[in-house]
Coordinates of C-alpha atoms and ligand atoms in Angstrom, one line a residue:
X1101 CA 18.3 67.7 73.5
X1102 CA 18.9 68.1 70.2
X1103 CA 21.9 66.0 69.2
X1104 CA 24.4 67.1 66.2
X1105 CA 26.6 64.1 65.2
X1106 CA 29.4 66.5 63.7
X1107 CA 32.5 64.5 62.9
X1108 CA 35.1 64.4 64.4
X1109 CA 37.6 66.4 62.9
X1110 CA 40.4 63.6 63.6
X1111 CA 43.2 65.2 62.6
X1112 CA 44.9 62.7 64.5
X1113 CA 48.2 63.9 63.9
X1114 CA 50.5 66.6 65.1
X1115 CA 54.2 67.3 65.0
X1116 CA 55.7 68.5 68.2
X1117 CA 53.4 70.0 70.8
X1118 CA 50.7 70.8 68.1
X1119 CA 49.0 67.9 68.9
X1120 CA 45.5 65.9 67.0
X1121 CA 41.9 67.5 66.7
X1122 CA 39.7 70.5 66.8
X1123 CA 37.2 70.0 69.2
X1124 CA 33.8 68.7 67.7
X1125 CA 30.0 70.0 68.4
X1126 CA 26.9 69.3 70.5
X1127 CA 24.5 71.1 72.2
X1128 CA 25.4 71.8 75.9
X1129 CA 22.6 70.9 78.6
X1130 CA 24.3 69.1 81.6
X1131 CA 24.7 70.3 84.7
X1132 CA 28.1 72.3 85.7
X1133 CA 30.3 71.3 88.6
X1134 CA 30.7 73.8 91.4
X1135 CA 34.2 73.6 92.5
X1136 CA 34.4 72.8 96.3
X1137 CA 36.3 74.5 99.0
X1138 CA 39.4 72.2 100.4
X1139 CA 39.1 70.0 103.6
X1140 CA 38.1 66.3 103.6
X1141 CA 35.2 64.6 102.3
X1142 CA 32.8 61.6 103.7
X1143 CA 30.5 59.0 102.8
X1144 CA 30.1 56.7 100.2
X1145 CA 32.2 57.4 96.8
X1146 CA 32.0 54.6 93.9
X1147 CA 35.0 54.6 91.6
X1148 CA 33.9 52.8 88.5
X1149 CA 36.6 51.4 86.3
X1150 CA 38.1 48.2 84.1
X1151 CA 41.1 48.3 86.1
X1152 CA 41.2 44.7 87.9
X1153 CA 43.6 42.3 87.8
X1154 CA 47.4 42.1 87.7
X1155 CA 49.1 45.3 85.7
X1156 CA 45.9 47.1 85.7
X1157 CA 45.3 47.2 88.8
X1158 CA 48.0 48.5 91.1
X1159 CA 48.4 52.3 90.1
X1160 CA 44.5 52.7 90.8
X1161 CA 44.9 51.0 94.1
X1162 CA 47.7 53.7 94.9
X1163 CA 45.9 56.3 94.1
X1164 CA 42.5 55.1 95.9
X1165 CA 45.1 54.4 98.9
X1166 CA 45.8 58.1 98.6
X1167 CA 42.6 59.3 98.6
X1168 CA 41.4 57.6 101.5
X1169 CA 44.8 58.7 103.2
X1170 CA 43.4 62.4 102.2
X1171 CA 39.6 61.5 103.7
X1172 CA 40.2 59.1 105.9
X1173 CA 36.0 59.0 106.3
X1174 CA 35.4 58.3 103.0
X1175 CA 33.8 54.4 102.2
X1176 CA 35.3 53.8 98.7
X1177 CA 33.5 51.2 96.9
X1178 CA 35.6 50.0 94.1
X1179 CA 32.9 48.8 91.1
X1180 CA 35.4 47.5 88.6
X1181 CA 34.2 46.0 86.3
X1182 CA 36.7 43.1 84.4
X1183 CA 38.0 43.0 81.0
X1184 CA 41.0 44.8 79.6
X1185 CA 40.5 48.4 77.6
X1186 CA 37.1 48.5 79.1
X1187 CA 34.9 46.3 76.5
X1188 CA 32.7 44.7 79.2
X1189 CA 32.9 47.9 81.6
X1190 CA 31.8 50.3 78.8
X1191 CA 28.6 47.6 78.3
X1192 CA 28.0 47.5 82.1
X1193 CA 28.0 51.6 82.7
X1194 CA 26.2 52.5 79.3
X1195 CA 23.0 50.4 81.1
X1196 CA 24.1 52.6 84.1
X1197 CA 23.9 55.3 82.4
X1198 CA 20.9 54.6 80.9
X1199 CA 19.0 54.3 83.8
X1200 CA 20.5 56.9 85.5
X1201 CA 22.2 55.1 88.5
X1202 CA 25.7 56.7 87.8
X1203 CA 28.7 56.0 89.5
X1204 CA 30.4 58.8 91.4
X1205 CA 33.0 58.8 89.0
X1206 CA 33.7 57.0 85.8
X1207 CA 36.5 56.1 83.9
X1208 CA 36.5 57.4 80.1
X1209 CA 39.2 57.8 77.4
X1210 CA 40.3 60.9 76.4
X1211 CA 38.7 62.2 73.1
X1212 CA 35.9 60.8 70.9
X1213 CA 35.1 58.0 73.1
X1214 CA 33.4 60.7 75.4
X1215 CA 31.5 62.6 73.3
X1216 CA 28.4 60.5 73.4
X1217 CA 28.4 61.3 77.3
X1218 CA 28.6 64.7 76.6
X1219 CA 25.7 64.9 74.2
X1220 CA 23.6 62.7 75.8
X1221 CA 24.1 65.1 79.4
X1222 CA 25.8 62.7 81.0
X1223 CA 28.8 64.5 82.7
X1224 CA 28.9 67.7 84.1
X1225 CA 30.9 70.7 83.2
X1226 CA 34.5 70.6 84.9
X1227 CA 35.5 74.0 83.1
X1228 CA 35.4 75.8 86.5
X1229 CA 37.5 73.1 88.3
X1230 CA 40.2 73.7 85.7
X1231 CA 40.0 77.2 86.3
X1232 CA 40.1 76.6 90.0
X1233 CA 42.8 74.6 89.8
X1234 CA 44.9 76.2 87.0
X1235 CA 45.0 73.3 85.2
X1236 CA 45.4 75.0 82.4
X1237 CA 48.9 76.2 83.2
X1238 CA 49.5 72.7 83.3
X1239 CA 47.7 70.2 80.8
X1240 CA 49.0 70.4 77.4
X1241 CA 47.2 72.7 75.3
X1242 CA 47.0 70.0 72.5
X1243 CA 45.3 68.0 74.8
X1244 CA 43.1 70.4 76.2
X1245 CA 42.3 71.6 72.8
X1246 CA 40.8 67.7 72.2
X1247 CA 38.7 67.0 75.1
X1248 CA 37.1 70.4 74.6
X1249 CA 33.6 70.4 73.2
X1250 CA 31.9 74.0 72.9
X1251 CA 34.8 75.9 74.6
X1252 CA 33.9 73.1 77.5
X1253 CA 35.7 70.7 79.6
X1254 CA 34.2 67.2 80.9
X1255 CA 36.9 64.9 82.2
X1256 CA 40.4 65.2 83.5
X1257 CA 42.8 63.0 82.1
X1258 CA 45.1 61.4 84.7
X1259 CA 47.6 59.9 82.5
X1260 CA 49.3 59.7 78.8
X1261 CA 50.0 55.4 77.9
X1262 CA 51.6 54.8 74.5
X1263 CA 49.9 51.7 72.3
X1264 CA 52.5 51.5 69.6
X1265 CA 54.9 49.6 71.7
X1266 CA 56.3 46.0 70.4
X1267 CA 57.4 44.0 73.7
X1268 CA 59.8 40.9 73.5
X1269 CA 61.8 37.9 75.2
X1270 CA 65.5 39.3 74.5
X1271 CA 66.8 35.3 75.3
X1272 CA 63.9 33.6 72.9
X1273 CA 65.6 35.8 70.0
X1274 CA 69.0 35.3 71.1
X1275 CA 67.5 31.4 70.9
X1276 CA 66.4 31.5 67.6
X1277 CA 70.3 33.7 66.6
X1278 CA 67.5 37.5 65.9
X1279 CA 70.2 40.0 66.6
X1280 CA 67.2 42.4 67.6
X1281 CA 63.5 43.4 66.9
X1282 CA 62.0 43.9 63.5
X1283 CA 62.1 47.6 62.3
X1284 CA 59.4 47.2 60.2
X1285 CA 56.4 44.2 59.4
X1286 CA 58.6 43.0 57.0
X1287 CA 61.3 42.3 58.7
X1288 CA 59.0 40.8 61.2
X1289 CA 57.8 38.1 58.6
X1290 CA 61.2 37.6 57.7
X1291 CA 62.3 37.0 61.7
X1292 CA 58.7 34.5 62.4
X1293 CA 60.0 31.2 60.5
X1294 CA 63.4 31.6 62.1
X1295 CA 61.7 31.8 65.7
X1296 CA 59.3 28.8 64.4
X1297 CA 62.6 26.2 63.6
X1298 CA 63.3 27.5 67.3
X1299 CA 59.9 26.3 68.7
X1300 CA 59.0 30.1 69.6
X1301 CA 55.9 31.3 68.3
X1302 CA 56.5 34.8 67.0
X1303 CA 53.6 36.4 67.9
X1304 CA 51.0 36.2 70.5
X1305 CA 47.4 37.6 70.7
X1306 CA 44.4 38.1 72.6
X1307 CA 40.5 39.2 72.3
X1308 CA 39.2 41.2 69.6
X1309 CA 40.2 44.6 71.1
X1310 CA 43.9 43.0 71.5
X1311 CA 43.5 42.5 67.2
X1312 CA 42.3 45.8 66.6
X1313 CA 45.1 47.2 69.4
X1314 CA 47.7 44.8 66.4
X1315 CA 45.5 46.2 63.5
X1316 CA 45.9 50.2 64.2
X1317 CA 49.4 49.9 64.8
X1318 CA 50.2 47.9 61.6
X1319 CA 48.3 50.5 59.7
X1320 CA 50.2 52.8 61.5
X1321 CA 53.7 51.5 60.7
X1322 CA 52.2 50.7 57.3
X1323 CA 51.0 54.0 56.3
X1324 CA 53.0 56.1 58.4
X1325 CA 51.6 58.8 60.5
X1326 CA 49.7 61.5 58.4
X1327 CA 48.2 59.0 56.4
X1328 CA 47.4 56.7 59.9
X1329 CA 45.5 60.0 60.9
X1330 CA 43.6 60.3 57.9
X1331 CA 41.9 57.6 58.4
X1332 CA 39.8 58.9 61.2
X1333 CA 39.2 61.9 59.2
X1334 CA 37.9 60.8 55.7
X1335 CA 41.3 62.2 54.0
X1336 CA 43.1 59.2 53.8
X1337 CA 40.6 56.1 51.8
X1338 CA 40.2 53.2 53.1
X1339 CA 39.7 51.8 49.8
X1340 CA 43.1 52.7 48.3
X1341 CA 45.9 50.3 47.3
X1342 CA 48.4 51.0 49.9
X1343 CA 45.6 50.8 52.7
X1344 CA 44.6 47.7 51.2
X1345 CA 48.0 46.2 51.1
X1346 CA 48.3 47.1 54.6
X1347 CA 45.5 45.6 55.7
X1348 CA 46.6 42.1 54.1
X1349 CA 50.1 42.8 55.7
X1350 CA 48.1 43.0 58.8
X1351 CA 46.5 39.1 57.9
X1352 CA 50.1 38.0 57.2
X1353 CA 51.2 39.0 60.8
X1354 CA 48.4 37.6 62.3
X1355 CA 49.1 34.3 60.9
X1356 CA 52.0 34.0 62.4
X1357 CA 50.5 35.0 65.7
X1358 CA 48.9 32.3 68.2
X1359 CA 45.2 33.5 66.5
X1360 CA 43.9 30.2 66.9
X1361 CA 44.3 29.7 70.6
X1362 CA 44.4 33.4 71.1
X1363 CA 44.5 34.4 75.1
X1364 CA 41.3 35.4 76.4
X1365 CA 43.0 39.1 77.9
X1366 CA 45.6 40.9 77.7
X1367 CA 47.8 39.9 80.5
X1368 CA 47.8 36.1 79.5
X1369 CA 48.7 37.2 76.2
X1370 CA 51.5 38.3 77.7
X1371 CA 52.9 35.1 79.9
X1372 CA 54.2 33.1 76.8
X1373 CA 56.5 35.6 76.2
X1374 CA 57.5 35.3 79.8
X1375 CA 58.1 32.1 79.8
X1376 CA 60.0 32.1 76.8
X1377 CA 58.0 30.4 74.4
X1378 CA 56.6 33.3 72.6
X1379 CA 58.9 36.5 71.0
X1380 CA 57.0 39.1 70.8
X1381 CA 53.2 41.5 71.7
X1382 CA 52.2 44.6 70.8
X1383 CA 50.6 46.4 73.4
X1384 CA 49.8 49.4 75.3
X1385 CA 52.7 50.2 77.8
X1386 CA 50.2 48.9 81.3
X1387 CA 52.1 46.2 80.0
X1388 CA 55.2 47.3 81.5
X1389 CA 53.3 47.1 85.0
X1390 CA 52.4 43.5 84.6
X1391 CA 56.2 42.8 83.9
X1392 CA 57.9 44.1 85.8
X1393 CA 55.4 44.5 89.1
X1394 CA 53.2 41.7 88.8
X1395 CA 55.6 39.1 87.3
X1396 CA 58.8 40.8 88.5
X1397 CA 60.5 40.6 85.4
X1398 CA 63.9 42.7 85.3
X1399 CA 64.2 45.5 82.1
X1400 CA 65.8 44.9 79.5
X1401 CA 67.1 41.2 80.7
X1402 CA 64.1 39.2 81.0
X1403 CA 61.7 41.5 79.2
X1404 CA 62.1 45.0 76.6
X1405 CA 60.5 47.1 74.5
X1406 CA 60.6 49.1 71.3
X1407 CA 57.9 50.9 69.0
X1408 CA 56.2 48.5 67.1
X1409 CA 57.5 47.7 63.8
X1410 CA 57.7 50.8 61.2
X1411 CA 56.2 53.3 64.3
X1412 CA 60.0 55.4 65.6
X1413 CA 59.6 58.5 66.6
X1414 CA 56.0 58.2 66.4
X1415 CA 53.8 58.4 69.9
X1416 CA 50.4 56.4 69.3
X1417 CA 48.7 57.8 72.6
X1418 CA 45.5 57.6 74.7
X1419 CA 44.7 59.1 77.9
X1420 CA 42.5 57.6 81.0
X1421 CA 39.7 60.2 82.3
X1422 CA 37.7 60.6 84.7
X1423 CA 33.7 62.5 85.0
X1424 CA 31.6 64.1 87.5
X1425 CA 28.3 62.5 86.3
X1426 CA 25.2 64.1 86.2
X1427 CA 23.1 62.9 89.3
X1428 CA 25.9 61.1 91.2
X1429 CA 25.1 60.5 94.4
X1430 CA 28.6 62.7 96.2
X1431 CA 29.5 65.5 94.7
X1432 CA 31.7 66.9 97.1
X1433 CA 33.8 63.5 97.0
X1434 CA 33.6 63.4 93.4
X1435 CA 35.3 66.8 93.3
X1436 CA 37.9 66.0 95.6
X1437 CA 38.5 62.7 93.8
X1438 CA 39.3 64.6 90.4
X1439 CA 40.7 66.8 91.7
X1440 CA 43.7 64.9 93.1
X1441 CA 43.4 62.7 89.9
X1442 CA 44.4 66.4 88.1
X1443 CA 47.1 67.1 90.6
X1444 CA 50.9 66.5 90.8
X1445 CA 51.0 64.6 93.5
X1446 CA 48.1 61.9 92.6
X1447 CA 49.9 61.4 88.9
X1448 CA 53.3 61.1 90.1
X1449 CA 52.0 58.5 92.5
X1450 CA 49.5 56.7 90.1
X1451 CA 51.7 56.7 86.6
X1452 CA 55.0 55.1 87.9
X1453 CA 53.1 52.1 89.0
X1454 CA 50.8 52.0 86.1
X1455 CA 53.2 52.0 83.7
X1456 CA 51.7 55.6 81.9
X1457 CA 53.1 58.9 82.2
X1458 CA 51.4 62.0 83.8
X1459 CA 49.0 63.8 81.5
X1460 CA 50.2 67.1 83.4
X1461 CA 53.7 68.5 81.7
X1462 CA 55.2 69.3 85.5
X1463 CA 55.5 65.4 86.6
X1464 CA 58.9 64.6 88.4
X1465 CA 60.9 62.7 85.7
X1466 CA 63.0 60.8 88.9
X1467 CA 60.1 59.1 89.2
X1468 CA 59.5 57.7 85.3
X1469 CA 62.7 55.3 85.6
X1470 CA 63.3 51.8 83.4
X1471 CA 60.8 51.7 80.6
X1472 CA 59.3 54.7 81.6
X1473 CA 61.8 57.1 81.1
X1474 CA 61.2 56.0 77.3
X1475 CA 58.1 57.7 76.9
X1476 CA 58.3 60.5 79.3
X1477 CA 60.9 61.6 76.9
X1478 CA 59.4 61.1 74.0
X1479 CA 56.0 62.6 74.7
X1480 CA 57.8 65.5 75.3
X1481 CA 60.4 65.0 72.0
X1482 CA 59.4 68.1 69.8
X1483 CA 60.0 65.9 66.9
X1484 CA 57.5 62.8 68.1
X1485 CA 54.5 62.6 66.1
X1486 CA 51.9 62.6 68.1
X1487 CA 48.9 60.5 66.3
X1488 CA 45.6 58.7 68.5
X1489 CA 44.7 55.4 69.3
X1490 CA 41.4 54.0 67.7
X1491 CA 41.1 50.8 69.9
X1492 CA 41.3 53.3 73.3
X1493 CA 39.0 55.7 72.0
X1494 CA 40.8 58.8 71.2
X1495 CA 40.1 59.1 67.4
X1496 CA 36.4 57.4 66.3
X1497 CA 33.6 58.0 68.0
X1498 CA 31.7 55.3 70.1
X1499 CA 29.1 54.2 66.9
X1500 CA 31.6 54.1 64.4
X1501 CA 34.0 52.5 66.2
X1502 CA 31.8 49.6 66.9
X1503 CA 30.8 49.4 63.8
X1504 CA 35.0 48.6 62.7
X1505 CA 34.9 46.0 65.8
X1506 CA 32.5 44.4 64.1
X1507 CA 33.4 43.9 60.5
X1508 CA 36.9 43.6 61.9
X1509 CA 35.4 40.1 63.8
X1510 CA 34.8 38.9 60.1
X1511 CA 37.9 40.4 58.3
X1512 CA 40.5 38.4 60.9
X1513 CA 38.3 34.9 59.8
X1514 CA 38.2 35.6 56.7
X1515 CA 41.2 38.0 55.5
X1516 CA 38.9 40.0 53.1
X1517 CA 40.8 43.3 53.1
X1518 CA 38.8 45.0 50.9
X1519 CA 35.2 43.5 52.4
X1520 CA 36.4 45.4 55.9
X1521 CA 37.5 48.4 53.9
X1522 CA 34.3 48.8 52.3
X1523 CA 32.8 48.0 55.5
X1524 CA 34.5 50.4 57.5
X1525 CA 34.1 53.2 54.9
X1526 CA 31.0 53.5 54.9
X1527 CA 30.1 53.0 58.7
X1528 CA 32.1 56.4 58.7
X1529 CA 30.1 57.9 56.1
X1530 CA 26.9 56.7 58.3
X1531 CA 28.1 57.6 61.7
X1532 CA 30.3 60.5 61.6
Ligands
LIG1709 C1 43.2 50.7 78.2 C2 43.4 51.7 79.4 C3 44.6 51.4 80.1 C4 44.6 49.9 80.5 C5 44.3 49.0 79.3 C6 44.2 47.5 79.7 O1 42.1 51.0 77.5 O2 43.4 53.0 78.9 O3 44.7 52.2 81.3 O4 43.7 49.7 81.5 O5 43.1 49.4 78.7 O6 43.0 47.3 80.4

């Protein structure tokens, strides 16, 4: 197959419901999906997914619970594969992949992270599912419009999380006399050696993909959101002063962060803060599962949230997926699976408990209660900007995107800004 490595045109940016990117090309071989009539399934279905441990895993164990409710014959076989946003899963499946032992179903990001799949023939064709189902009628059009690839459709989304959120100990500030959270990474630097004289460490921080979750969302409150979505498009240079300055404002933050005995995933990133000795995380709101379900922390009292610093009224969002890969081994279970991940029911019962919201625009809002009612608004909010994660894998395809993990590895050590700009510059140049 001949492979086009078109760019994608990341125009990661939309007000209101006009939301990010024109689709982007590639030759179309895989197979296409016959939708199946209804009734129960059987057999052996493999779910393959990063969603393990405490906060990550509870709203895919709903939602497998469902499904076997549905098919009661069905063997599930859970392959997850540990390690928060999917860095060791994505290694695992790719050698899957490879050798073409699929999984009946995979999980995938919405948007660029997929494409490769698609190119490569991968995943089938789902475009007759969503007609089957209507689906249409019922995904956003802005988000249809970005997982379409040649008028195609190759995964259905089962939820919308938001990454730009800044979580926080309401009594550690009250400790250290913070009326509130920092509106912007300034004020955040001005807050950190207050919290220090208090014994709290300001910031706390995980692996590399935790950094680079921190790094997009300071460029983002930096930059502000067109020029945040230029970056994944070549319109906004990564070489300029202000991206530069944001970049070292992104070192200063980090130093005030726990780098140096940094937690080894997300969720232990999190427990300083709820234990008081840490104010504050930015991360993706499965957080909110492994507060308040997991650690059984009450909103707003012993944990809260708020867009991180310099990011109101903008949604930084990513979208779980899921494929119907080409030589899985069930197809008629991998057709009922998706389609009860694209249905009403399965994302009102998966998204409460995993702290997302439905990707569908009919979800019951009774159901999105606490933190969740935040973003269920604002997705919705015709004045949210609606811009794409990079670390989750909505706005820079797989190549170049590994190619900014890397250089980003150095640029925390070493703090040369404009050694990572060049760096990331021109892996976009190479691998768009
Ligand atoms: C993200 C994923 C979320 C959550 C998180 C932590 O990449 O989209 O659903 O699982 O990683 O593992």
């Amino acid at each position: 197959m001949a492979v086009r490595r078109r760019g994608l045109a990341a125009v990661a940016l939309a007000v209101a419901a006009s939301l990010l990117m024109a689709a982007c090309g590639g030759d179309d071989d895989s197979g296409s999906a016959a939708p199946t009539s209804a009734g129960p399934v059987s057999g052996k279905f493999e779910f393959f997914s990063w969603w393990t441990g405490p906060g990550d895993s509870e709203g895919k164990q709903a939602l497998l619970d469902l499904f076997k409710q549905q098919n009661p014959s069905i063997t599930i076989v859970d392959a997850v594969v540990a390690g928060g946003s999917g860095t060791n899963a994505q290694a695992v499946l790719a050698t899957r992949l490879q050798s073409n032992d699929p999984p009946d179903s995979y999980q995938r990001h919405a948007g660029a992270e997929l494409l490769a799949d698609i190119q490569a023939a991968k995943v089938k064709d789902l475009t007759a599912l969503y007609d089957q189902e209507k689906w249409r009628d019922v995904f956003p059009k802005s988000l249809l419009d970005m997982i379409t690839v040649d008028g195609k459709l190759y995964s259905v989304p089962v939820n919308i999380h938001r990454s730009n959120v800044l979580w926080y100990n309401p009594k550690a500030l009250e400790k250290a006399g913070i009326s509130g959270p920092p509106k912007t990474w300034d004020e955040f630097l001005q807050q950190a050696p207050k919290l220090k004289a208090a014994g709290i460490t300001p910031l706390t921080i995980g692996p590399l993909w935790t950094q680079e979750h921190l790094l997009e969302n300071v460029l983002l409150g930096e930059l502000g959101p067109e020029a945040y979505a230029g970056l994944w498009n070549g319109s906004t240079d990564w070489e300029s002063t202000e991206v530069k300055a944001a970049l070292d404002k992104y070192t200063a933050v980090l130093k005030q962060s726990n780098l140096k005995q940094s937690a080894a995933d997300w969720q232990p990133a999190l427990d300083p803060i709820i234990e008081g000795d840490a104010a504050y995380n930015v991360m993706g709101d499965w957080a909110n599962t492994y507060f308040l379900t997991a650690k059984k922390q009450a909103w707003e009292t012993d944990y809260n949230a708020t867009t991180a610093p310099g990011t109101e009224g903008v949604f930084n969002f990513l979208s779980d997926s899921f494929t119907d890969p080409v030589g899985a081994n069930n197809e008629a279970a991998t057709m009922a699976w998706l389609k009860l991940a694209g249905s009403k029911e399965g994302q009102d019962v998966f998204n409460p408990i995993k702290g997302s919201i439905p990707a569908r625009t009919d979800g019951d809002p009774s159901k999105y209660t606490g933190y969740s009612a935040i973003p269920f608004k604002d997705w919705t909010d015709k004045n949210t900007k609606i811009v794409g994660s990079l670390t989750h894998g909505v706005v820079a395809n797989n190549a170049w995107k590994a190619d900014i993990e890397t250089a980003l590895g150095d640029f925390v050590s070493s703090g040369d800004s404009a050694k990572f700009a060049s760096a990331v510059k021109s892996a976009y140049e190479q691998d768009k």
